Coordinates of N, CA, C and O in Angstrom, one line a residue:
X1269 N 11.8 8.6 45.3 CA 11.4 7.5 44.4 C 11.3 8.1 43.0 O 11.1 9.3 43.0
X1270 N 11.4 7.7 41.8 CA 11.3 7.3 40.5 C 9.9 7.8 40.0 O 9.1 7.8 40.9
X1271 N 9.3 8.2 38.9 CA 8.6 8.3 38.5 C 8.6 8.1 37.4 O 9.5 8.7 36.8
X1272 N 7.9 7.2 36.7 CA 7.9 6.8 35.3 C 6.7 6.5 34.3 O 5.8 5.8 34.7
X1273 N 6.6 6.8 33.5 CA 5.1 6.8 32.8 C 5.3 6.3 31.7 O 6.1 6.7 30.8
X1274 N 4.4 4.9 31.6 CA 4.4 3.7 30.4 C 3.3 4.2 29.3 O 2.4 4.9 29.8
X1275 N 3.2 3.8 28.2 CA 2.4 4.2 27.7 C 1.7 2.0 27.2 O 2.7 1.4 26.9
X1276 N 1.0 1.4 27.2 CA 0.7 0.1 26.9 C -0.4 0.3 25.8 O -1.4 1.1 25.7
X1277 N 0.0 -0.5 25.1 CA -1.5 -1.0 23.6 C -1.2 -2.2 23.4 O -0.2 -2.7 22.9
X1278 N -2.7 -2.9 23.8 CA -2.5 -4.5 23.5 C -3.7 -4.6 22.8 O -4.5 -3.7 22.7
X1279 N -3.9 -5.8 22.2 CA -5.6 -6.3 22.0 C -6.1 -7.1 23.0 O -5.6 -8.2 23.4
X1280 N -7.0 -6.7 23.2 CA -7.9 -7.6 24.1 C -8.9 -7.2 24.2 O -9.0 -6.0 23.8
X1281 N -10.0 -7.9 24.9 CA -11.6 -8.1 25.5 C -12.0 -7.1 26.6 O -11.7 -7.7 27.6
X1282 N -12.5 -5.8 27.1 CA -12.1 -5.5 28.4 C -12.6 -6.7 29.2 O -11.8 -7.1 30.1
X1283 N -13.8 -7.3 29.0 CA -14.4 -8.3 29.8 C -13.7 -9.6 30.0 O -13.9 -10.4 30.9
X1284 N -13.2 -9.5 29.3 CA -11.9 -11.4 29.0 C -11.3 -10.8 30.8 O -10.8 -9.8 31.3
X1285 N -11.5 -12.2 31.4 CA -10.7 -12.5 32.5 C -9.3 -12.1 32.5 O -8.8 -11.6 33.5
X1286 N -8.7 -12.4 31.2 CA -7.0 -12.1 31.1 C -6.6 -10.4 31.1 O -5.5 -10.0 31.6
X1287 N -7.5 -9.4 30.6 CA -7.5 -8.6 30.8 C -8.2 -7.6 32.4 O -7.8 -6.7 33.1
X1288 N -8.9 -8.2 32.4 CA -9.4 -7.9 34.2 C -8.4 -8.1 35.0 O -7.9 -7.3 35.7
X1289 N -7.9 -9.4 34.9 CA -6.8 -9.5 35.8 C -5.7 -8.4 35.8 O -5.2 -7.9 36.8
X1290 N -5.3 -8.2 34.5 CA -4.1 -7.2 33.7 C -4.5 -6.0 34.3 O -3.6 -5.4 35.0
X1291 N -5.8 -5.5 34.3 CA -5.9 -4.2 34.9 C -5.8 -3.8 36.4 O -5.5 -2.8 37.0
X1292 N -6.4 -5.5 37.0 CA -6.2 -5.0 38.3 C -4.8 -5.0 39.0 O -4.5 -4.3 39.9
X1293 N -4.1 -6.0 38.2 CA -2.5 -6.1 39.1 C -1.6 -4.8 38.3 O -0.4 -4.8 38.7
X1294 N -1.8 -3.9 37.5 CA -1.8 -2.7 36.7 C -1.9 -1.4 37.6 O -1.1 -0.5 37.5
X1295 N -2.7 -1.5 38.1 CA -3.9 -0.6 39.2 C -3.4 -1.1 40.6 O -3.5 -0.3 41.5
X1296 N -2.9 -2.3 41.0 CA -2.1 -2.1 42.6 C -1.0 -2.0 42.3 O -0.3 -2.0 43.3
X1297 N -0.4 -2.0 41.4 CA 1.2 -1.3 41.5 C 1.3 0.2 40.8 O 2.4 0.6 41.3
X1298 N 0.8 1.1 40.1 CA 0.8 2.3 39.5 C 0.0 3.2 40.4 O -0.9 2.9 41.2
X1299 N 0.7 4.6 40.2 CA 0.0 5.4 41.3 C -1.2 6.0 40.6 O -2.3 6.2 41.2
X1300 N -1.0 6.3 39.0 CA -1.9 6.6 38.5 C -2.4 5.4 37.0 O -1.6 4.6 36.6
X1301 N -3.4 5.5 36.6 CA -3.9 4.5 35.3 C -4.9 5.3 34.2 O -5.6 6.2 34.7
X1302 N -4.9 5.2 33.0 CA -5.8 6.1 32.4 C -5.7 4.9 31.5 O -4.8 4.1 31.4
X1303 N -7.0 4.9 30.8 CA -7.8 3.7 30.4 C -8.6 4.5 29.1 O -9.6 5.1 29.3
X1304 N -7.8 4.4 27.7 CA -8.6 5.0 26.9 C -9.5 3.7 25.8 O -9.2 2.5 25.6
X1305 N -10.3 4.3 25.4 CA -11.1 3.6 24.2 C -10.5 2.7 23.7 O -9.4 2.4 24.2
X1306 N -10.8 2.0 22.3 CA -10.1 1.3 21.5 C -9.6 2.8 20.4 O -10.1 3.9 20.5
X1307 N -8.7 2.4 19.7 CA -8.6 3.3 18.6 C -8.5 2.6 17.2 O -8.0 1.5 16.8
X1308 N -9.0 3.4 16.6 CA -9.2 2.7 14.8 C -7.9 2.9 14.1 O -7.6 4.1 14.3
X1309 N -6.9 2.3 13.3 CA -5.5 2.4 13.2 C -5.4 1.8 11.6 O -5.2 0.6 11.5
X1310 N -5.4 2.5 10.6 CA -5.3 2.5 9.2 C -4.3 1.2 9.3 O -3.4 1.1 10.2
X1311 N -4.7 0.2 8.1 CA -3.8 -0.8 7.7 C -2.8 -0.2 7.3 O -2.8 0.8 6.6
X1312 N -1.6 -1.0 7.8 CA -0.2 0.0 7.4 C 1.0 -2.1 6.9 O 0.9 -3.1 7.6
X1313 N 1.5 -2.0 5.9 CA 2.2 -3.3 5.8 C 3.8 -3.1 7.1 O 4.5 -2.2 7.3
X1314 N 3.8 -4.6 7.9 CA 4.9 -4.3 8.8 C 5.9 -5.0 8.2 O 7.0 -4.9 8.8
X1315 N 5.9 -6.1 7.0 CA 6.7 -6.4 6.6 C 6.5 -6.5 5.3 O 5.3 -6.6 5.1
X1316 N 7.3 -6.5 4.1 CA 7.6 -6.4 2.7 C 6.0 -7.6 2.4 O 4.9 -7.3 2.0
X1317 N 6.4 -8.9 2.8 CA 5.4 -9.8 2.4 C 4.3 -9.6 2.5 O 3.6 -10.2 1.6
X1318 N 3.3 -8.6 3.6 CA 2.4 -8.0 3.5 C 1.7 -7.6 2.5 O 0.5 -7.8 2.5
X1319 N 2.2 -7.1 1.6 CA 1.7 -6.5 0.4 C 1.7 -7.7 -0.6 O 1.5 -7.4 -1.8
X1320 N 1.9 -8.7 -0.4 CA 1.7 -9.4 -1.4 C 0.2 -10.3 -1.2 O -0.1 -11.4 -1.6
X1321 N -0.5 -9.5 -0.7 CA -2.3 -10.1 0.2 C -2.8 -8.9 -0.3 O -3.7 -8.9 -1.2
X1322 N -2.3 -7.6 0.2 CA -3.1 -6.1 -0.4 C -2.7 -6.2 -2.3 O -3.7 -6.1 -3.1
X1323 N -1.8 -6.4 -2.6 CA -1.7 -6.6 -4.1 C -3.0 -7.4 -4.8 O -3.4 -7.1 -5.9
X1324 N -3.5 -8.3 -4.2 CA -4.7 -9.3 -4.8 C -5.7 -8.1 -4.4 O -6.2 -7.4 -5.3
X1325 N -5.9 -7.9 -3.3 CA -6.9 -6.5 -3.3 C -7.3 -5.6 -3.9 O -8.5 -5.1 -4.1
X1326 N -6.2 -5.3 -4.4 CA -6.3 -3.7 -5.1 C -6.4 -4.4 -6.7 O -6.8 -3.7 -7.6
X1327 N -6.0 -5.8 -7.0 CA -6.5 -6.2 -8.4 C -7.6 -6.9 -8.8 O -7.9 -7.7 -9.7
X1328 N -8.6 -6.5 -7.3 CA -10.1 -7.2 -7.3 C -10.9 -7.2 -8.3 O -11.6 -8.1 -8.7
X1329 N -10.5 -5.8 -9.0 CA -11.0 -5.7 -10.1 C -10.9 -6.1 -11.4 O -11.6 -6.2 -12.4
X1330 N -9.4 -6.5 -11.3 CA -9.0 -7.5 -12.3 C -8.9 -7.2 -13.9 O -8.2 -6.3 -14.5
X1331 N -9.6 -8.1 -14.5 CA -9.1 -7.3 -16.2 C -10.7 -6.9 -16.6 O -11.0 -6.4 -17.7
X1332 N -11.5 -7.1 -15.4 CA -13.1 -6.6 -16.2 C -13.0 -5.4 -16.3 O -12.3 -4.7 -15.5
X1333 N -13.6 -4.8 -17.2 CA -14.0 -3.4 -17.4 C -15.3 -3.1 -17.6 O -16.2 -3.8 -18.1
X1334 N -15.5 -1.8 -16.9 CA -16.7 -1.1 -17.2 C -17.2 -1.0 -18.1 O -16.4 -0.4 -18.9
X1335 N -18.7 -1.2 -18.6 CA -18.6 -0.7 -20.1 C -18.5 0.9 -20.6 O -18.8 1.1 -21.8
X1336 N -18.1 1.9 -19.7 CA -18.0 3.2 -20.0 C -16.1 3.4 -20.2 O -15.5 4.4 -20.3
X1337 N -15.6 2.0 -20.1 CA -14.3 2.0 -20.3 C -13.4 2.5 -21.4 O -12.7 1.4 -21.5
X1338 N -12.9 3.3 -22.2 CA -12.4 3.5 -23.2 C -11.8 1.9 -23.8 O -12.3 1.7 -24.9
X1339 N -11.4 1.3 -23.4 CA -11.1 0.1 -24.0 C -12.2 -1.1 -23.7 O -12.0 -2.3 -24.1
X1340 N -13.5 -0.8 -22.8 CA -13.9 -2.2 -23.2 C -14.7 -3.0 -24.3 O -15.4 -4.0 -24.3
X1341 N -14.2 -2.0 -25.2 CA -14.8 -2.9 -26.9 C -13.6 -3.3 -27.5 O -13.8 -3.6 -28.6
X1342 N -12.2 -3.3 -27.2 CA -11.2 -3.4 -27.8 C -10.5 -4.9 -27.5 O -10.1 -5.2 -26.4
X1343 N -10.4 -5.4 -28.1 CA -10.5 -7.1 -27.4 C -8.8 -7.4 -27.3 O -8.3 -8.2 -26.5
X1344 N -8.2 -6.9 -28.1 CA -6.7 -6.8 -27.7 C -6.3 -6.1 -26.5 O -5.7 -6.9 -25.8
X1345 N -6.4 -5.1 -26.1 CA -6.4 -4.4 -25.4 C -6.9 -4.8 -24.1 O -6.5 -4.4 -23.0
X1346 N -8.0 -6.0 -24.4 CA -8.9 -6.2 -22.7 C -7.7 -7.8 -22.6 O -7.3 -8.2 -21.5
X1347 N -7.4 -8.2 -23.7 CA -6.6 -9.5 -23.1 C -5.5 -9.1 -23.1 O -4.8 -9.7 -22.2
X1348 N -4.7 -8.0 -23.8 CA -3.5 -8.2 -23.2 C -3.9 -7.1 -21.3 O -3.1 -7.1 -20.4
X1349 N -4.7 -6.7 -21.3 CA -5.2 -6.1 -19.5 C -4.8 -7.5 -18.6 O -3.9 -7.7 -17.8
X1350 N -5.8 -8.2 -19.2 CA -6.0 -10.2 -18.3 C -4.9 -10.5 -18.2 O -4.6 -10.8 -17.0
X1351 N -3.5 -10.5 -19.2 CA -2.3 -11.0 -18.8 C -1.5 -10.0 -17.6 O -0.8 -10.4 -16.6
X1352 N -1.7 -9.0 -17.9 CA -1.0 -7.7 -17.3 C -1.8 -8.3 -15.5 O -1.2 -8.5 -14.4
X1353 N -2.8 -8.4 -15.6 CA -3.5 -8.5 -14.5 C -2.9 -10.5 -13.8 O -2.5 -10.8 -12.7
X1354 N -3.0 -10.9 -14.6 CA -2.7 -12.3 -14.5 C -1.0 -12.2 -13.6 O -0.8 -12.8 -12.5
X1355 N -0.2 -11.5 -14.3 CA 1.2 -11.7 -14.4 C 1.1 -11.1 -12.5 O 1.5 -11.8 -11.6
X1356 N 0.6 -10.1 -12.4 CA 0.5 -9.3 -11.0 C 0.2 -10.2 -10.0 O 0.9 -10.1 -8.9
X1357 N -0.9 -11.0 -10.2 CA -1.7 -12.0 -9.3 C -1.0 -12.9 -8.9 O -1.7 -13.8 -8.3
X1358 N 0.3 -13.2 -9.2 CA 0.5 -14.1 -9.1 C 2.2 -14.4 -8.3 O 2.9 -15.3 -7.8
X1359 N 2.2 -12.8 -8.5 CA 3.9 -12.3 -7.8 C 3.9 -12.4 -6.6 O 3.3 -11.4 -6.1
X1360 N 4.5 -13.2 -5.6 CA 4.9 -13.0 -4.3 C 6.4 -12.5 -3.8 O 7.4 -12.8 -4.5
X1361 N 6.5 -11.7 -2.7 CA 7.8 -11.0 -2.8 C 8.6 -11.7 -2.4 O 8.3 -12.4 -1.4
X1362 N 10.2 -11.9 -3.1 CA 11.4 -12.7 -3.5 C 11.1 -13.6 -4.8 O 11.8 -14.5 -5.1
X1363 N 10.2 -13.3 -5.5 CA 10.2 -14.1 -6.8 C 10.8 -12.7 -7.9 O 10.8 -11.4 -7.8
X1364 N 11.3 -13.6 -9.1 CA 11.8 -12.6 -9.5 C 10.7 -11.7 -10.6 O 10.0 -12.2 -11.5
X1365 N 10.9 -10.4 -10.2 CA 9.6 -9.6 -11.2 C 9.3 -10.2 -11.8 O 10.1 -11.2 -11.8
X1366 N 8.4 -10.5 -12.8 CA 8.1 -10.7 -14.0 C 7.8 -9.0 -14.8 O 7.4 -7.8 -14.6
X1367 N 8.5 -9.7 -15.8 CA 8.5 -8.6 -17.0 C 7.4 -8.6 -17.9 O 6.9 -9.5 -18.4
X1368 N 7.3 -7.5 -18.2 CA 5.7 -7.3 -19.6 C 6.6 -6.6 -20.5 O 7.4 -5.6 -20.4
X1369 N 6.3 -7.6 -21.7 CA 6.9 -6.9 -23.2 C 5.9 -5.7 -23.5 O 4.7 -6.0 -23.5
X1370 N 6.2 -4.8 -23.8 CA 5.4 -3.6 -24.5 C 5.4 -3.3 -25.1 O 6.5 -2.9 -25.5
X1371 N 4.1 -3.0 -26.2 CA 4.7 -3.2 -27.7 C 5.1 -1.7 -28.1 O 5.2 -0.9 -27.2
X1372 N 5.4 -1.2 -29.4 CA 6.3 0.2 -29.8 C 5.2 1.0 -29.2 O 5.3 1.8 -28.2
X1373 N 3.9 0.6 -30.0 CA 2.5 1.7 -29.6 C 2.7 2.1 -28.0 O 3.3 3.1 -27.6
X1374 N 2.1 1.1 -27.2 CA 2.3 1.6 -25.7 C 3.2 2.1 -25.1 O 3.0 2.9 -24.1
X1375 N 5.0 1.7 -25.5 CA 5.8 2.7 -25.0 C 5.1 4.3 -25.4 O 4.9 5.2 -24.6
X1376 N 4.8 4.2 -26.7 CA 4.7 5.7 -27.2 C 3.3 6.6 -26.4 O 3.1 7.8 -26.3
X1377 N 2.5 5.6 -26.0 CA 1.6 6.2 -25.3 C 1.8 6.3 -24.0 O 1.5 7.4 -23.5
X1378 N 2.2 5.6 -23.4 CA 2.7 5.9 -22.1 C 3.8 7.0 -21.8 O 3.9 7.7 -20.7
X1379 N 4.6 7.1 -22.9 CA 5.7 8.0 -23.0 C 5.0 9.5 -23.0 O 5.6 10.4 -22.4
X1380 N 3.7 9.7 -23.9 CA 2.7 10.7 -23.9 C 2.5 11.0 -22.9 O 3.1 11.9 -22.3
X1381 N 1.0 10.0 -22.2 CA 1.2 9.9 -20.8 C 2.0 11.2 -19.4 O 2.0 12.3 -18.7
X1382 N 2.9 9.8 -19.8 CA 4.2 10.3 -18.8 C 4.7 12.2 -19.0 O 4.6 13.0 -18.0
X1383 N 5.1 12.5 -20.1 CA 5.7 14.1 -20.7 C 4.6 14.5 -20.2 O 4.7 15.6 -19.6
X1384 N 3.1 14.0 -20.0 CA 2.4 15.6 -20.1 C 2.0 15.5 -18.5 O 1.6 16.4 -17.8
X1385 N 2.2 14.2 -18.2 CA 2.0 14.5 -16.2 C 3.1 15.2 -15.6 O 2.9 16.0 -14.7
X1386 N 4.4 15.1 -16.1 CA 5.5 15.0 -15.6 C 5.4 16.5 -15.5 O 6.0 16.9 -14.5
X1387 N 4.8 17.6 -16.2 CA 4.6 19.1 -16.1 C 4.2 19.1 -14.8 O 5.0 19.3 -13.9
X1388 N 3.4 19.0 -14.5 CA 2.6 18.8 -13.0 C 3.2 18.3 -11.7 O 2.8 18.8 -10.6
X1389 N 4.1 17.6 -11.6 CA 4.7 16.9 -11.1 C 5.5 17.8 -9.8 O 5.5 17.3 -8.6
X1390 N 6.1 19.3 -10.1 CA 6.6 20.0 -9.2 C 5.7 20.9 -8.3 O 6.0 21.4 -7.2
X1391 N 4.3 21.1 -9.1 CA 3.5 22.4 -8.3 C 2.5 21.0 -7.9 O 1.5 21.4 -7.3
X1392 N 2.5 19.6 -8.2 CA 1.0 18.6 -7.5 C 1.7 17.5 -6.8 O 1.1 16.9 -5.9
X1393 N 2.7 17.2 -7.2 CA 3.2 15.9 -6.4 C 3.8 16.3 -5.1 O 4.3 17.4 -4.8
X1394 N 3.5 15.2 -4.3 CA 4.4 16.1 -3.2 C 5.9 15.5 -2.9 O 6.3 14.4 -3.3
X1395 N 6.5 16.2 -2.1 CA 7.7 16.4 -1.6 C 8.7 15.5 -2.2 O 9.4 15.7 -3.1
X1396 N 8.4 13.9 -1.1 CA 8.8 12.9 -1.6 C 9.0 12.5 -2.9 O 9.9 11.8 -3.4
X1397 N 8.1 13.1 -3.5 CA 7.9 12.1 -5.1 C 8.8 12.7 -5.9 O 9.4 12.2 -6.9
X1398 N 9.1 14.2 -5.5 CA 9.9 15.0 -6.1 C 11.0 14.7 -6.1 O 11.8 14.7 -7.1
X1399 N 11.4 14.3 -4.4 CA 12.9 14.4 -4.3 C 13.2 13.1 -5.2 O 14.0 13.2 -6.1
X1400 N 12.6 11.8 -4.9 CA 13.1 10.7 -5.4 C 12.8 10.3 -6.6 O 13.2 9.2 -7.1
X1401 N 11.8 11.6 -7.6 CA 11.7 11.2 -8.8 C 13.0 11.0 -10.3 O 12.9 10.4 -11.4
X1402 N 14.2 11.8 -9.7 CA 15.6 11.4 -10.6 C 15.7 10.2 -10.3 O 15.8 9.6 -11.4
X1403 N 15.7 9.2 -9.0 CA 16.2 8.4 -9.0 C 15.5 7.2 -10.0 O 15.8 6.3 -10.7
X1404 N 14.1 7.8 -9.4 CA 12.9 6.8 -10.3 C 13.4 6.8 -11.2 O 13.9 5.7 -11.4
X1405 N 13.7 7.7 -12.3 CA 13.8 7.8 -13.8 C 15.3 7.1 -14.2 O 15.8 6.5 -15.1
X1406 N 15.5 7.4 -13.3 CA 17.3 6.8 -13.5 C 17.2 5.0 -13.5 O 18.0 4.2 -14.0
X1407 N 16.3 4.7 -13.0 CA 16.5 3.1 -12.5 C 15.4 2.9 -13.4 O 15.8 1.8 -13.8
X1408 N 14.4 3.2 -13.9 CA 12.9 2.9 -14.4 C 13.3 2.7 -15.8 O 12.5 2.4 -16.7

């Protein structure tokens, strides 16, 4: 005879009838059964649209600032944040990006920014970010 070993992960109740049953007709056909805990399983996105529910998440915080914020006395700065934040909230995946004009100043700061992380980048980022950071730069 055959020997073969399934591995199964479903959700369920152990107590729910539908699963009682599951284990016992499980248990008269298998010679052996092992029955582990639940396991805890990091949110992971299974399809692209996913991320467009974690994207509202992660901008929970939105355009408020702290008041220990380098910009939260800067009132240009906190509204053009609100639009930047606005424009985000509002993107579902297959719509087409939306774009943020940026004025000369913030290229030039971001561009700062950017040169003095970009040092770092081969001995702190890892692997990935390295290999695919030409392409980033190429396309960005």
């Amino acid at each position: 005879t055959s020997k073969f070993e399934f591995y199964i992960d479903f959700e369920g109740e152990p107590e729910s009838p539908a699963v009682i049953k599951l284990m016992k007709d499980l248990g008269e056909r298998c010679t052996e059964m092992q029955v582990t805990g639940p396991r805890s399983v990091p949110w992971f996105p299974r399809h692209i649209t996913d991320l467009d529910s974690f994207s509202q998440k992660t901008l929970d915080a939105g355009s408020e600032l702290e008041s220990d914020h380098p910009g939260f006395s800067d009132t240009v700065y906190r509204e053009r944040r609100t639009n930047i934040v606005a424009n985000a909230g509002t993107y579902k995946f297959g719509m087409e990006i939306p774009r943020v004009e940026y004025s000369r100043a913030e290229i030039e700061t971001w561009g700062t920014v950017y040169d003095k992380l970009s040092d770092f980048f081969p001995k702190y980022a890892c692997k990935e970010y390295n290999q695919i950071l030409e392409l980033l730069e190429y396309n960005c």
